[in-house]
XYZ file of C-alpha atoms in Angstrom:
498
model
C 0.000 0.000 0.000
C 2.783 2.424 0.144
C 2.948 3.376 -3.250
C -0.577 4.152 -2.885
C -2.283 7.257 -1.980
C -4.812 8.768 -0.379
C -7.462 11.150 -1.700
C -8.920 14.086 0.956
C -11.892 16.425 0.050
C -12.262 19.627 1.632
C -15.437 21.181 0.999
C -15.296 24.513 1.949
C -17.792 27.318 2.497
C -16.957 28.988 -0.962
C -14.708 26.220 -3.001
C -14.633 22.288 -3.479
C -11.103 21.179 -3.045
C -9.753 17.798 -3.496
C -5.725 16.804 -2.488
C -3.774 13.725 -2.911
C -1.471 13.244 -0.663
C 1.732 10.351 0.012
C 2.842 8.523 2.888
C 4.998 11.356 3.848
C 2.004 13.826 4.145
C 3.467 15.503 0.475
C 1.176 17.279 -1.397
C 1.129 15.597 -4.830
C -1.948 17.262 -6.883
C -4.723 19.887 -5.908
C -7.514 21.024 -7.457
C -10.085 23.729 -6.874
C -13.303 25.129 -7.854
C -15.547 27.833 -6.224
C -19.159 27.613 -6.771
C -21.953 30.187 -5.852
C -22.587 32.390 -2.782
C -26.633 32.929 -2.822
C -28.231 35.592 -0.774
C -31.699 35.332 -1.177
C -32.108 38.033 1.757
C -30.063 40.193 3.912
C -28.892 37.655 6.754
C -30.119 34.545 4.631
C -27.116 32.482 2.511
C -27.572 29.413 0.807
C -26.021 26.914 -1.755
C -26.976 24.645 -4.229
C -26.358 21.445 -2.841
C -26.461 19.862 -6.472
C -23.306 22.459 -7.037
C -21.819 21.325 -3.728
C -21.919 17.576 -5.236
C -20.883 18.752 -8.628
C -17.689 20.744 -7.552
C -16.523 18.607 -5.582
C -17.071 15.146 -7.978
C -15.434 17.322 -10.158
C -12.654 18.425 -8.535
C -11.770 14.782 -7.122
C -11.354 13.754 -10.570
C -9.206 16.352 -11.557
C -6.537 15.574 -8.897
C -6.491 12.334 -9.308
C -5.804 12.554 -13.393
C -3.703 15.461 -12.701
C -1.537 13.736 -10.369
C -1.433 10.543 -13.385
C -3.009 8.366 -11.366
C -6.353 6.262 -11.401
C -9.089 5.020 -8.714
C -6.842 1.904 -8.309
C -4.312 4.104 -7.215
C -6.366 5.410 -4.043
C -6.062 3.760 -0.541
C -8.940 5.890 0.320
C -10.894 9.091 0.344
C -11.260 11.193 3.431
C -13.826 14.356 3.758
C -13.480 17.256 5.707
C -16.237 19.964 5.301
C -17.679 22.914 6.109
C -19.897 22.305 9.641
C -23.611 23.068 10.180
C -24.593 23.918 7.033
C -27.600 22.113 6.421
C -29.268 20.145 3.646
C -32.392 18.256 3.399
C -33.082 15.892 0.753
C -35.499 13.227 -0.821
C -34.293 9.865 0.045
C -35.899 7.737 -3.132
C -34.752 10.446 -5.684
C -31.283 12.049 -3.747
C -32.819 15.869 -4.964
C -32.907 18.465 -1.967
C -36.171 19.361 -1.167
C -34.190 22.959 -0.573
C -31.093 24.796 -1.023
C -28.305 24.350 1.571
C -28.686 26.902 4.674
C -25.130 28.009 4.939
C -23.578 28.122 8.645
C -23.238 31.785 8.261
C -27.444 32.163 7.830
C -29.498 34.034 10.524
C -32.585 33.608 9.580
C -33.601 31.598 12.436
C -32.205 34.345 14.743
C -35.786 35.150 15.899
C -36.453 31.184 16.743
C -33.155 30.767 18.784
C -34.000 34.094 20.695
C -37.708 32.186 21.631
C -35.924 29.044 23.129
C -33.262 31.517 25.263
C -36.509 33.212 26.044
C -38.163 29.952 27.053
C -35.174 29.398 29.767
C -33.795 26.263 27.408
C -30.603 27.264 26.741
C -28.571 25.596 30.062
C -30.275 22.220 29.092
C -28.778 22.771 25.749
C -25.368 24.078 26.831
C -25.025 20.996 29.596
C -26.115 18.111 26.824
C -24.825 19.495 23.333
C -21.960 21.907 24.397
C -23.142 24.712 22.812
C -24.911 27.851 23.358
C -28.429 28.433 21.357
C -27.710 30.243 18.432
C -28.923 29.831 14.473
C -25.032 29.558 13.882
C -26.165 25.458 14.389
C -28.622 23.245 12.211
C -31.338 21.874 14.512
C -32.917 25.602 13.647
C -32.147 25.591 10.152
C -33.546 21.483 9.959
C -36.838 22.969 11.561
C -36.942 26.258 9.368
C -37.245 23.828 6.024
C -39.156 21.601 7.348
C -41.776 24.727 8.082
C -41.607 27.057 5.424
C -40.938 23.755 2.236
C -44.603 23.309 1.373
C -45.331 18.755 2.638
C -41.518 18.979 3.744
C -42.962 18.069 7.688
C -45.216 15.841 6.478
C -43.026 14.235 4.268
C -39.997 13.894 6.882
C -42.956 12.275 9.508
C -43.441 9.539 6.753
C -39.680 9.293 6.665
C -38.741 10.384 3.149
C -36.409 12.922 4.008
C -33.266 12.796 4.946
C -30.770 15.795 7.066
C -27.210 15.912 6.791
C -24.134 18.267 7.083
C -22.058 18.753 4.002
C -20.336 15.204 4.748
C -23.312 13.037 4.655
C -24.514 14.615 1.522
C -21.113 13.634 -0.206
C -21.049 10.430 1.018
C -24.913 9.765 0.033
C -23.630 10.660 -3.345
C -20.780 8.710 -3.564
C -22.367 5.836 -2.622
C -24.942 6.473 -4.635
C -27.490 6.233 -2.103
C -26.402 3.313 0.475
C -24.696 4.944 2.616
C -26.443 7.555 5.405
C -23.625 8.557 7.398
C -21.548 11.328 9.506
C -18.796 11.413 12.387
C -19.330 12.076 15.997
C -17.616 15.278 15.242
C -20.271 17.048 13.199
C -22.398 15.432 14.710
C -21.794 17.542 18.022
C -22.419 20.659 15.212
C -25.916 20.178 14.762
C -27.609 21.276 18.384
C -29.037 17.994 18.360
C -26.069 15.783 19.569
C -25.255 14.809 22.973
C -21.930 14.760 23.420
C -22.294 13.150 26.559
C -23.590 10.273 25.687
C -22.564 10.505 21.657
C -25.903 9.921 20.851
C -28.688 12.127 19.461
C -30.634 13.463 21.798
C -34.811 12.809 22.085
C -35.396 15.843 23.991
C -33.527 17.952 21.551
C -35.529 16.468 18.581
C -38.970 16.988 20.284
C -38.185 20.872 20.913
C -36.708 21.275 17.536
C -39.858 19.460 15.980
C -37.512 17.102 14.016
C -37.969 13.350 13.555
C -35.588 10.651 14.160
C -35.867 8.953 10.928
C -33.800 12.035 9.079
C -30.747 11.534 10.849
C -27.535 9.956 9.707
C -26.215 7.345 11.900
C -23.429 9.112 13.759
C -19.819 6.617 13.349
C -16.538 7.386 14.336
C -13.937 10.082 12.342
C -11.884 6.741 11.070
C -13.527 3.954 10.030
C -14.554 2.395 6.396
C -18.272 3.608 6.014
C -18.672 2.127 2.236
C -17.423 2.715 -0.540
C -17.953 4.520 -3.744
C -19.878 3.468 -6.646
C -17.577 1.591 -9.684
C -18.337 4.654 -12.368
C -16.764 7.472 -10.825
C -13.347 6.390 -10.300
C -13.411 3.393 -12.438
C -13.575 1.025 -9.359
C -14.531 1.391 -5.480
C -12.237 3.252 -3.052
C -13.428 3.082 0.293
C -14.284 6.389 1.922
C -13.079 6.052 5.473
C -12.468 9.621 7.256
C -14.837 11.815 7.991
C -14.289 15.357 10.224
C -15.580 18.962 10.125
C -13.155 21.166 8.946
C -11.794 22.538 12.325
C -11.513 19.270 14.472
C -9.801 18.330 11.143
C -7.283 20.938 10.758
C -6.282 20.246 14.892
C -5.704 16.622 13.684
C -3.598 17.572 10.503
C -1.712 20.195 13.025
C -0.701 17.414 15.176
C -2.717 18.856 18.403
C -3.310 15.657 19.966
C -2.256 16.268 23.162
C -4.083 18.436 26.051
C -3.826 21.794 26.037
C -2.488 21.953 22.154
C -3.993 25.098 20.077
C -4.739 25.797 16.480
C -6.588 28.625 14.352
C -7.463 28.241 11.276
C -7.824 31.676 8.696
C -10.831 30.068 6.584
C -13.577 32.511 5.662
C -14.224 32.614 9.611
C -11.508 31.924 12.050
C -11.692 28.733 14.291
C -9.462 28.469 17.224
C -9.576 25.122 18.741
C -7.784 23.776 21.776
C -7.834 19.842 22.490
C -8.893 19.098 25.737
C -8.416 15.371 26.146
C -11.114 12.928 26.718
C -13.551 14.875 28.556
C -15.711 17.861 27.539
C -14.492 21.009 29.173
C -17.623 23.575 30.509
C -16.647 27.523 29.006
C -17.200 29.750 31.510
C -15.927 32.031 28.832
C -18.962 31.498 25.790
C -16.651 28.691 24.350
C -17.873 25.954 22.858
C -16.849 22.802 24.121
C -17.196 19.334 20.769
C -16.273 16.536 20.141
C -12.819 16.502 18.421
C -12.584 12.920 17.002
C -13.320 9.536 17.356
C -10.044 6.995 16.278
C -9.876 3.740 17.474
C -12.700 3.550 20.055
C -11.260 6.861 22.094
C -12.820 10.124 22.174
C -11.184 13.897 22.502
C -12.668 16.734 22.956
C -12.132 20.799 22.316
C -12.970 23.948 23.761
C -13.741 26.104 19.998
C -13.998 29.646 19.767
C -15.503 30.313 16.059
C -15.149 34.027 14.402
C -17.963 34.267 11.786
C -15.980 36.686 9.565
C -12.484 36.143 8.662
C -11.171 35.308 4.971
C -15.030 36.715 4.466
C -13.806 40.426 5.165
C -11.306 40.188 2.005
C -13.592 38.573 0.197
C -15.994 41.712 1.065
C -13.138 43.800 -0.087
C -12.973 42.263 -3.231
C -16.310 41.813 -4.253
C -18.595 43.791 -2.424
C -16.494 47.143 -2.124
C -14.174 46.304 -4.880
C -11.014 47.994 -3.639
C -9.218 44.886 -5.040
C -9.352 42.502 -7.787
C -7.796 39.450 -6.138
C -7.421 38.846 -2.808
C -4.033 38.374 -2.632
C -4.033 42.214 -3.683
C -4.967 43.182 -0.011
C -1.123 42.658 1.298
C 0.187 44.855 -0.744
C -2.790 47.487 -0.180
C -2.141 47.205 3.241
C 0.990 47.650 3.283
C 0.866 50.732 1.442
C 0.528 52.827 5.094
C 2.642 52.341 8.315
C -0.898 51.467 10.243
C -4.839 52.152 10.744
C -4.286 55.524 11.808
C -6.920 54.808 14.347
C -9.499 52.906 11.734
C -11.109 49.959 13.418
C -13.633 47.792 11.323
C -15.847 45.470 13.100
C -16.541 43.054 10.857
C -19.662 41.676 12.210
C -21.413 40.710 9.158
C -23.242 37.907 10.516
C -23.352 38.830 14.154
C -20.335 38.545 16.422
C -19.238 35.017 17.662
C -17.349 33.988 20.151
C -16.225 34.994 23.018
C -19.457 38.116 22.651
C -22.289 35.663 20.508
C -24.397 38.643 19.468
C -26.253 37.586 16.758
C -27.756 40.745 16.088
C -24.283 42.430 15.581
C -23.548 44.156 12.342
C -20.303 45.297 10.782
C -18.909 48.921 11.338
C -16.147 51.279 10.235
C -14.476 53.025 13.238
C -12.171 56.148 13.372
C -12.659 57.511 9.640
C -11.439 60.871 8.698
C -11.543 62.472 5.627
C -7.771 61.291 5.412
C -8.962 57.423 5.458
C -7.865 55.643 2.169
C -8.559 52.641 0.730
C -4.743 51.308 2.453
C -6.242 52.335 5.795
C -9.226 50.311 5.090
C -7.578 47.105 3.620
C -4.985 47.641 6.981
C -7.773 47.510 9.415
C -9.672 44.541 7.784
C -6.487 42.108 8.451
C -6.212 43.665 11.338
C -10.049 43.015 12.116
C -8.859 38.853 11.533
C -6.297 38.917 14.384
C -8.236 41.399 16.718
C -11.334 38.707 16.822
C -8.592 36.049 17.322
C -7.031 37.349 20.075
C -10.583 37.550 22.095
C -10.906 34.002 22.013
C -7.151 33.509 22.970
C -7.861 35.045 26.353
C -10.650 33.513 26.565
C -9.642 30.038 25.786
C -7.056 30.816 28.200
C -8.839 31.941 31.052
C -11.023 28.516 30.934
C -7.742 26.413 30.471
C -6.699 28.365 33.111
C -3.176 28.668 31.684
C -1.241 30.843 29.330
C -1.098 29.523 25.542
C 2.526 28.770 24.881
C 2.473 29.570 21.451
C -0.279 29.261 18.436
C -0.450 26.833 15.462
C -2.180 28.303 12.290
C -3.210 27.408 8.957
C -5.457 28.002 6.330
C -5.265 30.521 3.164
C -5.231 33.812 5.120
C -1.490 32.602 6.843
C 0.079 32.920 3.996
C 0.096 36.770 4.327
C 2.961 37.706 7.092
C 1.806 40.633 7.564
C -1.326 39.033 9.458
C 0.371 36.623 11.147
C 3.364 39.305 12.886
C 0.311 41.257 13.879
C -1.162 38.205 15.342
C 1.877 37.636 17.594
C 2.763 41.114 18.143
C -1.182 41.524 19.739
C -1.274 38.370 21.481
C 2.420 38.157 22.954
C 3.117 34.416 21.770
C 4.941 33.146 18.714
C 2.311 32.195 16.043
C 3.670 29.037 14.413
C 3.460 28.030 10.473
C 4.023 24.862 9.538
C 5.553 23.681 6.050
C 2.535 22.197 4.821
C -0.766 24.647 5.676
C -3.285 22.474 4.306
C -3.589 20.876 7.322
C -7.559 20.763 7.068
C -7.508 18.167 4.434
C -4.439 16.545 5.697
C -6.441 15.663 8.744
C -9.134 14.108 6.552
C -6.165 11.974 4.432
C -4.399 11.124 8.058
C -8.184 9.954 9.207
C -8.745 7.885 6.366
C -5.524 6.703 5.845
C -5.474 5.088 9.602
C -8.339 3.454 8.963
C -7.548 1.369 5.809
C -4.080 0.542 7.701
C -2.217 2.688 5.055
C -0.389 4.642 8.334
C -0.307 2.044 11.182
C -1.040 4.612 13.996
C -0.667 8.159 15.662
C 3.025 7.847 15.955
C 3.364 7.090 12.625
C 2.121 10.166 11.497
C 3.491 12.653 14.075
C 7.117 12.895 13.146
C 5.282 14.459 9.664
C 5.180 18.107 11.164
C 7.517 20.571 10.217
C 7.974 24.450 10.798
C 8.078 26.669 8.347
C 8.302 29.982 9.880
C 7.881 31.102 13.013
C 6.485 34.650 13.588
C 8.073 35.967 16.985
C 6.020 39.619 19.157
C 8.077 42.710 18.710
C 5.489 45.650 19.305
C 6.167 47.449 22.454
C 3.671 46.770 25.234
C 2.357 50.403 25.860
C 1.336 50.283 21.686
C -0.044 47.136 22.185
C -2.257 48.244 24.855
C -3.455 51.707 22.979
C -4.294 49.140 19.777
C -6.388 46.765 22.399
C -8.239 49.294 23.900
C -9.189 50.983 20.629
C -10.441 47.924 19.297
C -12.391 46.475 22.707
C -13.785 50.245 22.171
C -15.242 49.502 18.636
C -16.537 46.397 19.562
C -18.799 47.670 22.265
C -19.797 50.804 20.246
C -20.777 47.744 17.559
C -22.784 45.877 20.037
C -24.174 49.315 21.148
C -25.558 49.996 18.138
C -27.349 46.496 17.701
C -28.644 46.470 20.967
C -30.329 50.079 20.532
């Protein structure tokens, strides 16, 4: 098996990606595809799920012809996707009875302020982990199945189906046989007890949702089928399974306690492992399941940050002060700093540590000397400001300092983030060699499972620096930045609460 590979497909939030990787953890092909951002409403955002299948199908294929290689040549095929977005679909014909709500969606704002309302939410917290917010699916599964026309009735019957973003690959790869998703998304969905890793009755009964739409819920490593003869020219078994951010910890190597990643997506996700027993935030963390490998579970306090890669993307598209993102570096480098511009970039409510749903994005500080440098400055800016809340957050419930912090994703490869990351947080940010550590988790899940690496160990020594991005802003400047920014936040909250 070890001139074999293994095939891991990240699907993202606003591309399909698909990587093959060797035994070493190399990088041997990629390919990519974006697909479309809907916004049906201010606050709503969907996707075609049929796109979703079709991107990433696609994109599989390309890396594995790219790379000269054929479905024989695959060990196995690991996903890693984008959490809590949720799809519905018809289980005789495989066509959503809806587009996918995106993670990012508020419509169901209103519903998850009801059940705080209703004095729910520590029941929630104390079986699922997480606080009440539409940020999950359980309010998204009960928004289709109330506003599709025979969608309740239909799911009652038991010909619907729910799944996150990896059960609706895997029902297509299988071509229908195969209704599954790991314990880690699982504990995404509001609806999971990660207690008991099991879903919860009570939780279906207040979200109106019947039992018969679930997946089953396996482990993140194990051989749940495999795919159907025509799309690869033979089966490969698919055999990892993780949402993107317990993913990316795995691919960082954080498998020991107290071990910290974030990773620069279009949000941020800051994860810390916390070994085999769920960890209660007293700082609005969340606290999921990490993974399930060989029979053990681990567990992580999260912090997620709605808007991260999303702020350059805003720049790009929606204000157009740049044509590519990669453009922004450059932009914002073209002034020494903000000059006292702050932008809150709350454009789906603030996460963690603050979860204000009802947050919006804001420009602080603008003069009439403001340019578009000052603007692009303060939006990368914006990225490490958010991270740095959860840092002290994470670190007051851990109840120790964070001796340095692991990145990845496609926003670390801009230094000029990551130096203002360390200089703000006073720890060395860390980038390893290879950042595509969210699919590498998937390939290193799937991989253990078909015996193609034997075990932890023999994937550990597979880490490797590649820079490491050391403070060096005075403490008194630090301070005056932090207390700008902790100003602009509340003045942001201010105005939503008003």
């Amino acid at each position: 098996m070890s001139s074999r590979y293994i095939l891991a497909l990240d699907q993202g939030t606003t591309s399909s990606r698909a990587i093959v990787f060797d035994r070493a953890g190399n990088i041997v092909s990629l390919a990519q595809k974006e697909f479309r951002q809907i916004y049906p409403q201010p606050g709503w955002v969907e996707h075609d799920p049929r796109e979703i299948w079709g991107t990433q199908a696609g994109v599989a294929a390309e890396a594995v012809a790219s790379a000269g290689l054929s479905g024989k040549d695959i060990a196995a095929i690991g996903i890693t996707n984008q959490r809590e977005t949720t799809i519905v679909w018809d289980r005789e014909t495989g066509q959503p009875v809806y587009n996918a709500i995106v993670w990012q969606d508020r419509r169901t704002a209103a519903f998850c302020d009801e059940l705080k309302h209703s004095g729910h939410e520590a029941m929630i917290r104390e079986k699922t982990g997480l606080p009440i917010d539409a940020y999950f699916s359980a309010s998204k599964i009960r928004w289709i199945l109330h506003n599709v026309p025979g969608a309740l009735a239909r799911a009652q019957a038991g010909k619907l189906a729910f799944g996150t973003v990896d059960s609706w690959l895997v029902w297509h790869f299988t071509q229908g046989s195969v209704h599954v998703t790991d314990v880690s998304n699982a504990s995404r969905t509001m609806l999971f007890n990660i207690n008991t890793l099991a879903w919860d009755e009570d939780l279906l009964r207040l979200f109106e949702i019947p039992a018969s739409m679930l997946p089953r819920a396996g482990s993140s490593s194990e051989i749940y089928g495999h795919t159907a003869d025509n799309l690869f020219g033979g089966a490969i078994p698919v055999a990892g399974i993780a949402g993107d951010q317990q993913s990316a910890l795995f691919g960082q190597q954080c498998t020991t306690p107290g071990m910290v990643k974030n990773t620069y997506g279009t949000g941020c996700f800051l994860m810390m492992n916390t070994g085999d027993a769920p960890i209660t935030s007293r700082n609005n963390l969340l606290s999921t399941v990490a993974w399930q490998v060989g029979g053990k579970v681990q567990y992580a306090l999260e912090g997620s940050i709605f808007s991260g890669g999303a702020v350059v993307k805003w720049l790009r598209d929606g204000l157009r002060l740049i044509r590519t993102s990669s453009e922004i570096d450059s932009l914002a480098r073209s002034v020494p700093d903000t000059d006292g511009l702050y932008l809150v970039p709350a454009f789906a409510g603030l996460g963690a540590p603050h979860w204000n749903q009802d947050a919006r994005g804001a420009l602080f500080g603008a003069t009439l000397g403001t340019s578009a440098g000052h603007i692009a400055r303060a939006a990368l800016e914006s990225i490490a400001w958010q991270t740095r809340d959860v840092v002290r957050a994470m670190e007051a419930d851990a109840g120790v300092p964070m001796p340095e912090l692991r990145v990845d994703g496609g926003a670390t490869v801009n230094n000029l983030l990551l130096q203002f990351q360390a200089d703000i947080l006073g720890i060395d940010v860390v980038r390893p060699r290879i950042t595509e550590t969210t699919a590498l988790g998937a390939a290193y899940l799937a991989g253990l499972a078909v015996g193609y690496w034997h075990d932890l160990s023999d994937v550990a020594g597979q880490w490797q620096l590649e820079h490491r991005f050391a403070p060096a802003m005075p403490a008194d400047d630090v301070a005056r930045r932090v207390a700008g920014w902790q100003r602009a936040v509340r003045a942001s909250i201010a105005w939503a609460d008003d």
